[in-house]
Amino acid sequence: MLVLGLESSCDDCSAAVVEETPAGPVLRSLVRESQDAIHGPFGGVVPELAAREHLLQARAVMAGALAQAGIGLADLDRIAVTQGPGLVGSLLATFSASKAVAWRQHIPWVGVHHLLGHLNAARFVAPDLPFPALVLLVSGGHTHLYLAKDWTSLQLLQKTRDDAAGEAFDKTARMLNLGYPGGPLVDACAQTALKGAERFTPPKFRDGKASWSFSGLKTGVKLRIERNPRLAEAGPADPEVQALCLALQEAIATWLLKPVPEWAESQGAQSLVISGGVACNSRLRTDAATLAARIGLVLAIPEPRLCTDNGAMIAAAGALLEPEVNPWSQNADADLKLGA
Ligand code: KG4
Ligand code: ZN
């Protein structure tokens, strides 16, 4: 089965062709148009600009994915598109375009929850993943831990009490004037550090649980820069900036993984999936490998280009869902709930 997957929930416009085989999904093509240059000067995504760009990019990414796979619309067995959650103007670009193409060509169509997409990105590396799985979804908007009993279900176990982990990376990069998006820049800078700065103190919660909170981390970085204003202008080649990035990255990776052993035990989990943009982080990936080996979990982290938002993960999830009987009544939903 050949599936065209489309994703435009935030600031990446992406399309991919995935062949669903008995052995799992095979990536036939992947096209992604970045809008980093457009949003960079603002230090974050500007929804109106994102929506306008998606309108301009949607057709080209679809055509590009088909061309790269060496197929035409007539070869497609299904179209899968992100239905939500996300920025509604952004979502609508590929959502509406996909419905129009599906209607014109009589192609079965299915809307996909964005987070189910991130989970299914792991099918490319671990098609035979043992379940139940703990699923850590970490991006610019999400820091959520789920339990999955299969590839199409996610049950929330815990989430951040305030900021997402990706936001901590992005805000830090902004305060250090490293650029946008912050995660990859902080990661690269941390990897050049010879030693880390003073450790960030983990948040403590009254109920004693290993919850998540990342807003204090942002304040922590701000205070260190206030104490040492030079850091804001010093740039990524500066050893103190590198040390600060390393300390931040270490804190985020350590804190994110802290609740995993307890949940794995209580839920009888066999495996751990980490996906979403922050799953590209080098420190999180190595720390997760060490932890999974220690507590006996099978670890599945997609390759970096499949961790960030992409059409392939939507195609992989869409291949496992039933196509909509009446796609034309469907609408994009900025707050789409899981299981809706
Ligand atoms: O999943 P994603 O592409 O979009 C959202 O749904 O948010 O995630 C984007 C986030 C951004 O916050 C970005 O800074 C972060 O993922 N990110 C990283 C890395 N690469 C991307 N964070 C840490 N380390 C990285 N290497
Ligand atoms: Zn995402």
Short mmCIF file of N, CA, C and O and ligand atoms in Angstrom, two decimals, residues 7 9-10 114-115 118 138-140 142 276-277 307-310 313, ligand 2:
data_model
loop_
_atom_site.label_atom_id
_atom_site.label_comp_id
_atom_site.label_asym_id
_atom_site.label_seq_id
_atom_site.Cartn_x
_atom_site.Cartn_y
_atom_site.Cartn_z
N GLU A 7 1.98 16.95 6.40
CA GLU A 7 2.03 17.55 7.74
C GLU A 7 2.35 19.04 7.62
O GLU A 7 3.34 19.43 6.99
N SER A 9 1.33 21.27 10.65
CA SER A 9 0.63 21.76 11.85
C SER A 9 1.30 22.97 12.48
O SER A 9 0.68 23.69 13.24
N CYS A 10 2.58 23.18 12.15
CA CYS A 10 3.29 24.30 12.77
C CYS A 10 4.06 25.08 11.71
O CYS A 10 3.46 25.76 10.89
N HIS A 114 -1.71 14.48 15.33
CA HIS A 114 -0.28 14.78 15.21
C HIS A 114 0.59 13.88 16.12
O HIS A 114 1.65 13.41 15.70
N LEU A 115 0.13 13.65 17.33
CA LEU A 115 0.94 12.87 18.28
C LEU A 115 0.98 11.38 17.92
O LEU A 115 1.99 10.71 18.16
N HIS A 118 3.83 11.23 15.64
CA HIS A 118 5.14 11.15 16.30
C HIS A 118 5.41 9.73 16.82
O HIS A 118 6.53 9.23 16.72
N VAL A 138 8.31 14.77 23.04
CA VAL A 138 8.92 16.02 23.47
C VAL A 138 9.18 16.93 22.27
O VAL A 138 9.93 16.58 21.36
N SER A 139 8.52 18.08 22.29
CA SER A 139 8.69 19.01 21.16
C SER A 139 8.61 20.43 21.68
O SER A 139 8.71 20.67 22.88
N GLY A 140 8.39 21.38 20.75
CA GLY A 140 8.26 22.77 21.17
C GLY A 140 6.98 23.01 21.93
O GLY A 140 6.87 23.95 22.71
N HIS A 142 5.00 20.13 23.28
CA HIS A 142 4.60 18.98 24.11
C HIS A 142 5.74 18.45 24.95
O HIS A 142 6.87 18.36 24.47
N GLY A 276 9.39 13.40 18.63
CA GLY A 276 9.20 14.85 18.71
C GLY A 276 10.55 15.51 18.54
O GLY A 276 11.60 14.85 18.69
N GLY A 277 10.56 16.80 18.20
CA GLY A 277 11.80 17.49 17.87
C GLY A 277 12.91 17.34 18.89
O GLY A 277 14.09 17.15 18.52
N CYS A 307 12.12 12.58 13.70
CA CYS A 307 11.69 13.03 15.04
C CYS A 307 10.96 14.36 14.94
O CYS A 307 9.94 14.58 15.59
N THR A 308 11.51 15.29 14.16
CA THR A 308 10.84 16.58 13.98
C THR A 308 9.62 16.37 13.09
O THR A 308 9.47 15.33 12.45
N ASP A 309 8.74 17.37 13.03
CA ASP A 309 7.50 17.22 12.27
C ASP A 309 7.79 16.84 10.81
O ASP A 309 8.63 17.47 10.17
N ASN A 310 7.10 15.81 10.32
CA ASN A 310 7.35 15.35 8.96
C ASN A 310 6.16 14.58 8.42
O ASN A 310 5.34 14.05 9.19
N MET A 313 5.81 10.37 9.18
CA MET A 313 5.18 9.83 10.39
C MET A 313 3.66 9.83 10.25
O MET A 313 2.98 8.94 10.76
ZN ZN B 2 5.41 17.76 16.48
#
